[in-house]
Amino acid sequence: TRELPGLAEALSADAMAPRLQRMLADDWELLACSPGKTFVEPGQGATLRYRLELRRRGDADTVEHLVAGRLFLTAEAAEKWLSRVEVLARQADGRDDLRAFPRPALLVRDLRLVLHVFPLDPALPGLVPATDPAELLELLGPRLTSAVPGLLLQGCRIEPVRYGRDSAVLRYELAWRIQSNLRGLKQVMYGKVYADQRGRLVGPAVTALRQDRPNGSGPSLPFQVPRFQAYLPDVGLALLEAAVGSPLLPDLIRARWGVAAGPTNGTPTVEEAVAACARIAAALHRSSIPVGAPRTLAGETDDVRTAVDALATMAPALAASLHRNLATVGGSALDAPGPVGVAHGDFHPSQVLFDGPTTRLVDFDTVCLAEPALDLGQFTAHLAVAVRTAQDAAGGTPDGAEDLGSAFLREYLRHSPGSDPDVLLPRVAAYRTVALARLAVRSWCQLKPWRLRPTLALLDEPQRIHVS
């Protein structure tokens, strides 16, 4: 774009490889560079990620490492960011995992781009201690050891799983020693490092849900949640046990429309998976667990409008289209909301893991007080985009998304006998529109036109939800 003239070059592996090589020690060579995971931030610049394949000269073994990039609108902003990275670099000086990078931060002046090796990231300063085995053992060891009598925490191996702009997921393999017989044990946990204090919500929510009857009455929950291990507020790190299972529903949708392999024996059908997600939503909404701040339709709409406004200078036609769609929500945002209660806050198909007949719900850093329609609108929006994207990839005729959405809401209502469809469904439709508009902004910022096109098409189509 004109506002970010260096973005195309920053996304070129050929152009960036010699610059990234400058960060390496003389005895290390860059074998491959894969740019990816870009996010354009209108009015600020863009974030990028590079996956590097490295090898020490004369050695046959290769290693992978992540490098982040931050593209700025001005040289002054880039230099300020570089100085913040250098502060973190001094804190991490001498770490073994950074031995290949004697120059862990680099300013590419002609692009106004700062390159900084993972885990040095001013947006996520907690990554430095969260990826240092020695420091983490010192912070975490006493807490975990006291919770498991007879075991001594001896070591930790850390691997990045997902590295985003405001959070990062890490895989921890802990080495324990049984004090009575000196035998060793391995344990896998997952940690999430946050840029803010959202991680504080995870422990109370998960702990309450692991009780058989979180609201004190009624049947047990139809899903499991991973066991909470610890929260380190100074690091912004929440730790949970490894959750067994995988998010099957997106794969089942792609398989239904012929863009992925079909399900194996014992795998649920796409309809069965959608129904399971509906039952999870209904059960979660009936629960009584600690939650974060309230969220309303008016607040959600205002947040998306703000994001669309920021997009207007770079994509004026898209911004105008999204504002027209959001205008249809205006009246609903002023109406009295339905009953409020526990909401997941970021409920979509990838948040539900399937392991045979067992389902697990994950990611509780967005739990909030809201109408059920917040979760239902988000889920049906993501579901419709997943279906339409699969259909586009297969070259098929758009159909089926509304049927799956209707099936999801029918199953939800079947397990929520106190819900009035005449009140609930219009609210779901409004939240769905807001969620689609948010997805459209995110897809544009992530440079994902294959997801933006179906999202815009869904926004411009009338909703056809049938629950009778």
PDB file of C-alpha atoms in Angstrom, residues 102-297:
ATOM      1  CA  PRO A 102      24.977 -11.809  18.375  1.00  0.00           C
ATOM      2  CA  ARG A 103      22.892  -9.070  16.770  1.00  0.00           C
ATOM      3  CA  PRO A 104      19.387  -9.927  18.024  1.00  0.00           C
ATOM      4  CA  ALA A 105      17.848  -6.652  16.794  1.00  0.00           C
ATOM      5  CA  LEU A 106      18.381  -4.903  13.475  1.00  0.00           C
ATOM      6  CA  LEU A 107      16.983  -1.688  12.018  1.00  0.00           C
ATOM      7  CA  VAL A 108      16.447  -1.812   8.257  1.00  0.00           C
ATOM      8  CA  ARG A 109      16.403   1.939   7.744  1.00  0.00           C
ATOM      9  CA  ASP A 110      15.270   2.053   4.127  1.00  0.00           C
ATOM     10  CA  LEU A 111      12.132   0.061   5.023  1.00  0.00           C
ATOM     11  CA  ARG A 112      11.605   1.575   8.497  1.00  0.00           C
ATOM     12  CA  LEU A 113      11.565  -2.049   9.661  1.00  0.00           C
ATOM     13  CA  VAL A 114      12.866  -3.396  12.978  1.00  0.00           C
ATOM     14  CA  LEU A 115      13.790  -7.079  13.071  1.00  0.00           C
ATOM     15  CA  HIS A 116      14.020  -8.723  16.490  1.00  0.00           C
ATOM     16  CA  VAL A 117      14.599 -12.346  17.319  1.00  0.00           C
ATOM     17  CA  PHE A 118      12.053 -14.300  19.365  1.00  0.00           C
ATOM     18  CA  PRO A 119      11.480 -13.928  22.346  1.00  0.00           C
ATOM     19  CA  LEU A 120      12.549 -10.253  22.343  1.00  0.00           C
ATOM     20  CA  ASP A 121       9.295  -8.364  21.790  1.00  0.00           C
ATOM     21  CA  PRO A 122       8.341  -5.107  23.537  1.00  0.00           C
ATOM     22  CA  ALA A 123       4.669  -5.918  22.892  1.00  0.00           C
ATOM     23  CA  LEU A 124       5.103  -9.115  24.949  1.00  0.00           C
ATOM     24  CA  PRO A 125       7.895  -8.440  27.460  1.00  0.00           C
ATOM     25  CA  GLY A 126       6.838 -11.481  29.497  1.00  0.00           C
ATOM     26  CA  LEU A 127       8.164 -13.721  26.735  1.00  0.00           C
ATOM     27  CA  VAL A 128      11.739 -13.229  27.953  1.00  0.00           C
ATOM     28  CA  PRO A 129      11.249 -14.851  31.391  1.00  0.00           C
ATOM     29  CA  ALA A 130       8.577 -17.244  30.069  1.00  0.00           C
ATOM     30  CA  THR A 131      11.073 -18.794  27.618  1.00  0.00           C
ATOM     31  CA  ASP A 132      14.068 -18.909  29.973  1.00  0.00           C
ATOM     32  CA  PRO A 133      14.164 -22.381  31.587  1.00  0.00           C
ATOM     33  CA  ALA A 134      16.371 -21.288  34.487  1.00  0.00           C
ATOM     34  CA  GLU A 135      14.256 -18.251  35.375  1.00  0.00           C
ATOM     35  CA  LEU A 136      11.013 -20.137  34.888  1.00  0.00           C
ATOM     36  CA  LEU A 137      12.109 -22.944  37.201  1.00  0.00           C
ATOM     37  CA  GLU A 138      12.937 -20.366  39.838  1.00  0.00           C
ATOM     38  CA  LEU A 139       9.543 -18.685  39.459  1.00  0.00           C
ATOM     39  CA  LEU A 140       7.425 -21.779  38.942  1.00  0.00           C
ATOM     40  CA  GLY A 141       9.288 -24.573  40.708  1.00  0.00           C
ATOM     41  CA  PRO A 142       8.262 -23.841  44.314  1.00  0.00           C
ATOM     42  CA  ARG A 143       4.627 -23.404  43.352  1.00  0.00           C
ATOM     43  CA  LEU A 144       4.314 -26.604  41.322  1.00  0.00           C
ATOM     44  CA  THR A 145       6.493 -28.703  43.652  1.00  0.00           C
ATOM     45  CA  SER A 146       4.446 -27.720  46.703  1.00  0.00           C
ATOM     46  CA  ALA A 147       1.280 -28.735  44.833  1.00  0.00           C
ATOM     47  CA  VAL A 148       2.714 -32.186  44.040  1.00  0.00           C
ATOM     48  CA  PRO A 149       4.263 -33.659  47.220  1.00  0.00           C
ATOM     49  CA  GLY A 150       7.114 -36.060  46.642  1.00  0.00           C
ATOM     50  CA  LEU A 151       8.117 -34.595  43.282  1.00  0.00           C
ATOM     51  CA  LEU A 152      10.944 -32.209  42.516  1.00  0.00           C
ATOM     52  CA  LEU A 153      10.915 -30.063  39.375  1.00  0.00           C
ATOM     53  CA  GLN A 154      14.323 -30.384  37.729  1.00  0.00           C
ATOM     54  CA  GLY A 155      14.165 -29.098  34.172  1.00  0.00           C
ATOM     55  CA  CYS A 156      12.055 -27.539  31.464  1.00  0.00           C
ATOM     56  CA  ARG A 157      12.103 -27.597  27.667  1.00  0.00           C
ATOM     57  CA  ILE A 158      10.198 -24.788  25.934  1.00  0.00           C
ATOM     58  CA  GLU A 159       8.844 -24.616  22.386  1.00  0.00           C
ATOM     59  CA  PRO A 160       6.812 -21.790  20.792  1.00  0.00           C
ATOM     60  CA  VAL A 161       3.490 -22.946  19.365  1.00  0.00           C
ATOM     61  CA  ARG A 162       1.733 -19.745  18.309  1.00  0.00           C
ATOM     62  CA  TYR A 163       3.198 -16.242  18.286  1.00  0.00           C
ATOM     63  CA  GLY A 164       0.673 -13.439  17.886  1.00  0.00           C
ATOM     64  CA  ARG A 165       0.639  -9.686  18.353  1.00  0.00           C
ATOM     65  CA  ASP A 166      -0.817  -9.643  21.861  1.00  0.00           C
ATOM     66  CA  SER A 167      -0.252 -13.202  23.092  1.00  0.00           C
ATOM     67  CA  ALA A 168       1.923 -16.243  22.507  1.00  0.00           C
ATOM     68  CA  VAL A 169       1.338 -19.927  23.241  1.00  0.00           C
ATOM     69  CA  LEU A 170       4.271 -22.007  24.492  1.00  0.00           C
ATOM     70  CA  ARG A 171       4.642 -25.740  25.000  1.00  0.00           C
ATOM     71  CA  TYR A 172       6.463 -26.772  28.179  1.00  0.00           C
ATOM     72  CA  GLU A 173       7.924 -30.220  28.747  1.00  0.00           C
ATOM     73  CA  LEU A 174       8.706 -30.477  32.447  1.00  0.00           C
ATOM     74  CA  ALA A 175      11.155 -32.972  33.917  1.00  0.00           C
ATOM     75  CA  TRP A 176      10.273 -34.188  37.437  1.00  0.00           C
ATOM     76  CA  ARG A 177      12.159 -36.423  39.842  1.00  0.00           C
ATOM     77  CA  ILE A 178      10.393 -38.685  42.324  1.00  0.00           C
ATOM     78  CA  GLN A 179      12.278 -37.994  45.557  1.00  0.00           C
ATOM     79  CA  SER A 180      11.593 -41.416  47.087  1.00  0.00           C
ATOM     80  CA  ASN A 181      13.205 -43.478  44.313  1.00  0.00           C
ATOM     81  CA  LEU A 182      14.893 -40.845  42.086  1.00  0.00           C
ATOM     82  CA  ARG A 183      12.911 -41.955  39.008  1.00  0.00           C
ATOM     83  CA  GLY A 184      12.121 -39.337  36.389  1.00  0.00           C
ATOM     84  CA  LEU A 185       8.751 -38.249  35.006  1.00  0.00           C
ATOM     85  CA  LYS A 186       7.766 -36.019  32.073  1.00  0.00           C
ATOM     86  CA  GLN A 187       4.801 -33.650  32.006  1.00  0.00           C
ATOM     87  CA  VAL A 188       3.524 -31.471  29.165  1.00  0.00           C
ATOM     88  CA  MET A 189       1.835 -28.155  29.861  1.00  0.00           C
ATOM     89  CA  TYR A 190       0.847 -25.221  27.700  1.00  0.00           C
ATOM     90  CA  GLY A 191       1.342 -21.621  28.683  1.00  0.00           C
ATOM     91  CA  LYS A 192      -0.021 -18.430  27.215  1.00  0.00           C
ATOM     92  CA  VAL A 193       1.819 -15.144  27.625  1.00  0.00           C
ATOM     93  CA  TYR A 194      -0.349 -12.032  27.450  1.00  0.00           C
ATOM     94  CA  ALA A 195       0.379  -8.398  26.760  1.00  0.00           C
ATOM     95  CA  ASP A 196      -2.111  -7.488  29.508  1.00  0.00           C
ATOM     96  CA  GLN A 197      -3.664  -9.152  32.551  1.00  0.00           C
ATOM     97  CA  ARG A 198      -6.266 -11.265  30.738  1.00  0.00           C
ATOM     98  CA  GLY A 199      -4.535 -14.393  31.970  1.00  0.00           C
ATOM     99  CA  ARG A 200      -5.863 -13.762  35.469  1.00  0.00           C
ATOM    100  CA  LEU A 201      -9.333 -14.844  34.281  1.00  0.00           C
ATOM    101  CA  VAL A 202      -8.207 -18.327  33.274  1.00  0.00           C
ATOM    102  CA  GLY A 203      -7.549 -19.956  36.642  1.00  0.00           C
ATOM    103  CA  PRO A 204     -10.812 -19.044  38.410  1.00  0.00           C
ATOM    104  CA  ALA A 205     -12.934 -19.900  35.364  1.00  0.00           C
ATOM    105  CA  VAL A 206     -11.290 -23.263  34.658  1.00  0.00           C
ATOM    106  CA  THR A 207     -11.194 -24.278  38.309  1.00  0.00           C
ATOM    107  CA  ALA A 208     -14.912 -23.590  38.699  1.00  0.00           C
ATOM    108  CA  LEU A 209     -15.795 -25.452  35.510  1.00  0.00           C
ATOM    109  CA  ARG A 210     -13.856 -28.530  36.591  1.00  0.00           C
ATOM    110  CA  GLN A 211     -16.364 -29.010  39.384  1.00  0.00           C
ATOM    111  CA  ASP A 212     -19.141 -31.404  38.390  1.00  0.00           C
ATOM    112  CA  ARG A 213     -21.857 -28.835  38.951  1.00  0.00           C
ATOM    113  CA  PRO A 214     -20.388 -25.338  38.646  1.00  0.00           C
ATOM    114  CA  ASN A 215     -23.701 -23.665  39.492  1.00  0.00           C
ATOM    115  CA  GLY A 216     -24.407 -26.003  42.398  1.00  0.00           C
ATOM    116  CA  SER A 217     -27.246 -27.903  40.734  1.00  0.00           C
ATOM    117  CA  GLY A 218     -28.227 -29.629  37.525  1.00  0.00           C
ATOM    118  CA  PRO A 219     -26.376 -32.209  35.437  1.00  0.00           C
ATOM    119  CA  SER A 220     -22.650 -32.424  34.911  1.00  0.00           C
ATOM    120  CA  LEU A 221     -21.166 -30.411  32.070  1.00  0.00           C
ATOM    121  CA  PRO A 222     -21.074 -32.133  28.658  1.00  0.00           C
ATOM    122  CA  PHE A 223     -17.464 -31.058  28.122  1.00  0.00           C
ATOM    123  CA  GLN A 224     -14.118 -31.058  29.876  1.00  0.00           C
ATOM    124  CA  VAL A 225     -11.596 -28.290  30.437  1.00  0.00           C
ATOM    125  CA  PRO A 226      -7.835 -28.556  30.999  1.00  0.00           C
ATOM    126  CA  ARG A 227      -6.571 -28.413  34.567  1.00  0.00           C
ATOM    127  CA  PHE A 228      -5.213 -25.025  35.636  1.00  0.00           C
ATOM    128  CA  GLN A 229      -1.610 -25.095  36.866  1.00  0.00           C
ATOM    129  CA  ALA A 230      -0.459 -21.567  37.680  1.00  0.00           C
ATOM    130  CA  TYR A 231      -0.627 -17.888  36.810  1.00  0.00           C
ATOM    131  CA  LEU A 232       2.429 -15.640  37.052  1.00  0.00           C
ATOM    132  CA  PRO A 233       1.111 -12.053  37.010  1.00  0.00           C
ATOM    133  CA  ASP A 234       4.520 -10.404  36.682  1.00  0.00           C
ATOM    134  CA  VAL A 235       5.157 -12.438  33.525  1.00  0.00           C
ATOM    135  CA  GLY A 236       1.557 -12.436  32.260  1.00  0.00           C
ATOM    136  CA  LEU A 237       1.765 -16.230  31.943  1.00  0.00           C
ATOM    137  CA  ALA A 238      -1.141 -18.647  32.489  1.00  0.00           C
ATOM    138  CA  LEU A 239      -0.282 -22.367  32.542  1.00  0.00           C
ATOM    139  CA  LEU A 240      -2.624 -25.314  32.000  1.00  0.00           C
ATOM    140  CA  GLU A 241      -2.180 -29.023  31.485  1.00  0.00           C
ATOM    141  CA  ALA A 242      -2.120 -30.245  27.896  1.00  0.00           C
ATOM    142  CA  ALA A 243      -5.638 -30.631  26.500  1.00  0.00           C
ATOM    143  CA  VAL A 244      -6.192 -33.869  24.576  1.00  0.00           C
ATOM    144  CA  GLY A 245      -7.994 -33.613  21.248  1.00  0.00           C
ATOM    145  CA  SER A 246      -8.054 -31.462  18.135  1.00  0.00           C
ATOM    146  CA  PRO A 247     -10.404 -28.830  16.666  1.00  0.00           C
ATOM    147  CA  LEU A 248     -12.094 -31.176  14.173  1.00  0.00           C
ATOM    148  CA  LEU A 249     -14.985 -29.000  13.006  1.00  0.00           C
ATOM    149  CA  PRO A 250     -12.995 -26.798  10.563  1.00  0.00           C
ATOM    150  CA  ASP A 251     -11.481 -29.958   9.011  1.00  0.00           C
ATOM    151  CA  LEU A 252     -14.894 -31.635   8.809  1.00  0.00           C
ATOM    152  CA  ILE A 253     -16.266 -28.603   6.969  1.00  0.00           C
ATOM    153  CA  ARG A 254     -13.394 -28.673   4.461  1.00  0.00           C
ATOM    154  CA  ALA A 255     -13.909 -32.413   3.999  1.00  0.00           C
ATOM    155  CA  ARG A 256     -17.641 -31.945   3.401  1.00  0.00           C
ATOM    156  CA  TRP A 257     -16.888 -29.713   0.429  1.00  0.00           C
ATOM    157  CA  GLY A 258     -14.012 -31.797  -0.856  1.00  0.00           C
ATOM    158  CA  VAL A 259     -11.021 -29.614   0.035  1.00  0.00           C
ATOM    159  CA  ALA A 260      -9.594 -31.954   2.700  1.00  0.00           C
ATOM    160  CA  ALA A 261      -9.448 -35.660   3.442  1.00  0.00           C
ATOM    161  CA  GLY A 262     -12.649 -37.216   4.714  1.00  0.00           C
ATOM    162  CA  PRO A 263     -13.194 -38.216   8.371  1.00  0.00           C
ATOM    163  CA  THR A 264     -11.833 -41.501   9.705  1.00  0.00           C
ATOM    164  CA  ASN A 265     -13.861 -44.117  11.536  1.00  0.00           C
ATOM    165  CA  GLY A 266     -15.075 -42.854  14.878  1.00  0.00           C
ATOM    166  CA  THR A 267     -14.915 -39.212  13.815  1.00  0.00           C
ATOM    167  CA  PRO A 268     -18.189 -37.297  14.219  1.00  0.00           C
ATOM    168  CA  THR A 269     -20.016 -35.962  11.198  1.00  0.00           C
ATOM    169  CA  VAL A 270     -20.064 -32.218  10.683  1.00  0.00           C
ATOM    170  CA  GLU A 271     -23.671 -32.146  11.935  1.00  0.00           C
ATOM    171  CA  GLU A 272     -22.742 -34.093  15.067  1.00  0.00           C
ATOM    172  CA  ALA A 273     -19.808 -31.779  15.753  1.00  0.00           C
ATOM    173  CA  VAL A 274     -21.999 -28.691  15.338  1.00  0.00           C
ATOM    174  CA  ALA A 275     -24.575 -30.168  17.724  1.00  0.00           C
ATOM    175  CA  ALA A 276     -21.864 -30.903  20.288  1.00  0.00           C
ATOM    176  CA  CYS A 277     -20.708 -27.280  20.105  1.00  0.00           C
ATOM    177  CA  ALA A 278     -24.290 -26.107  20.688  1.00  0.00           C
ATOM    178  CA  ARG A 279     -24.601 -28.280  23.792  1.00  0.00           C
ATOM    179  CA  ILE A 280     -21.316 -26.884  25.104  1.00  0.00           C
ATOM    180  CA  ALA A 281     -22.555 -23.321  24.623  1.00  0.00           C
ATOM    181  CA  ALA A 282     -25.847 -24.067  26.365  1.00  0.00           C
ATOM    182  CA  ALA A 283     -24.104 -25.691  29.333  1.00  0.00           C
ATOM    183  CA  LEU A 284     -21.554 -22.893  29.662  1.00  0.00           C
ATOM    184  CA  HIS A 285     -24.307 -20.271  29.608  1.00  0.00           C
ATOM    185  CA  ARG A 286     -26.119 -22.098  32.426  1.00  0.00           C
ATOM    186  CA  SER A 287     -23.008 -22.165  34.590  1.00  0.00           C
ATOM    187  CA  SER A 288     -21.977 -19.729  37.282  1.00  0.00           C
ATOM    188  CA  ILE A 289     -18.249 -19.029  37.186  1.00  0.00           C
ATOM    189  CA  PRO A 290     -16.038 -15.967  37.691  1.00  0.00           C
ATOM    190  CA  VAL A 291     -16.009 -13.774  34.582  1.00  0.00           C
ATOM    191  CA  GLY A 292     -14.418 -10.598  33.290  1.00  0.00           C
ATOM    192  CA  ALA A 293     -15.975  -7.263  32.396  1.00  0.00           C
ATOM    193  CA  PRO A 294     -19.490  -7.036  30.887  1.00  0.00           C
ATOM    194  CA  ARG A 295     -19.837  -6.827  27.103  1.00  0.00           C
ATOM    195  CA  THR A 296     -22.816  -5.371  25.271  1.00  0.00           C
ATOM    196  CA  LEU A 297     -23.991  -5.196  21.681  1.00  0.00           C
TER     197      LEU A 297
END
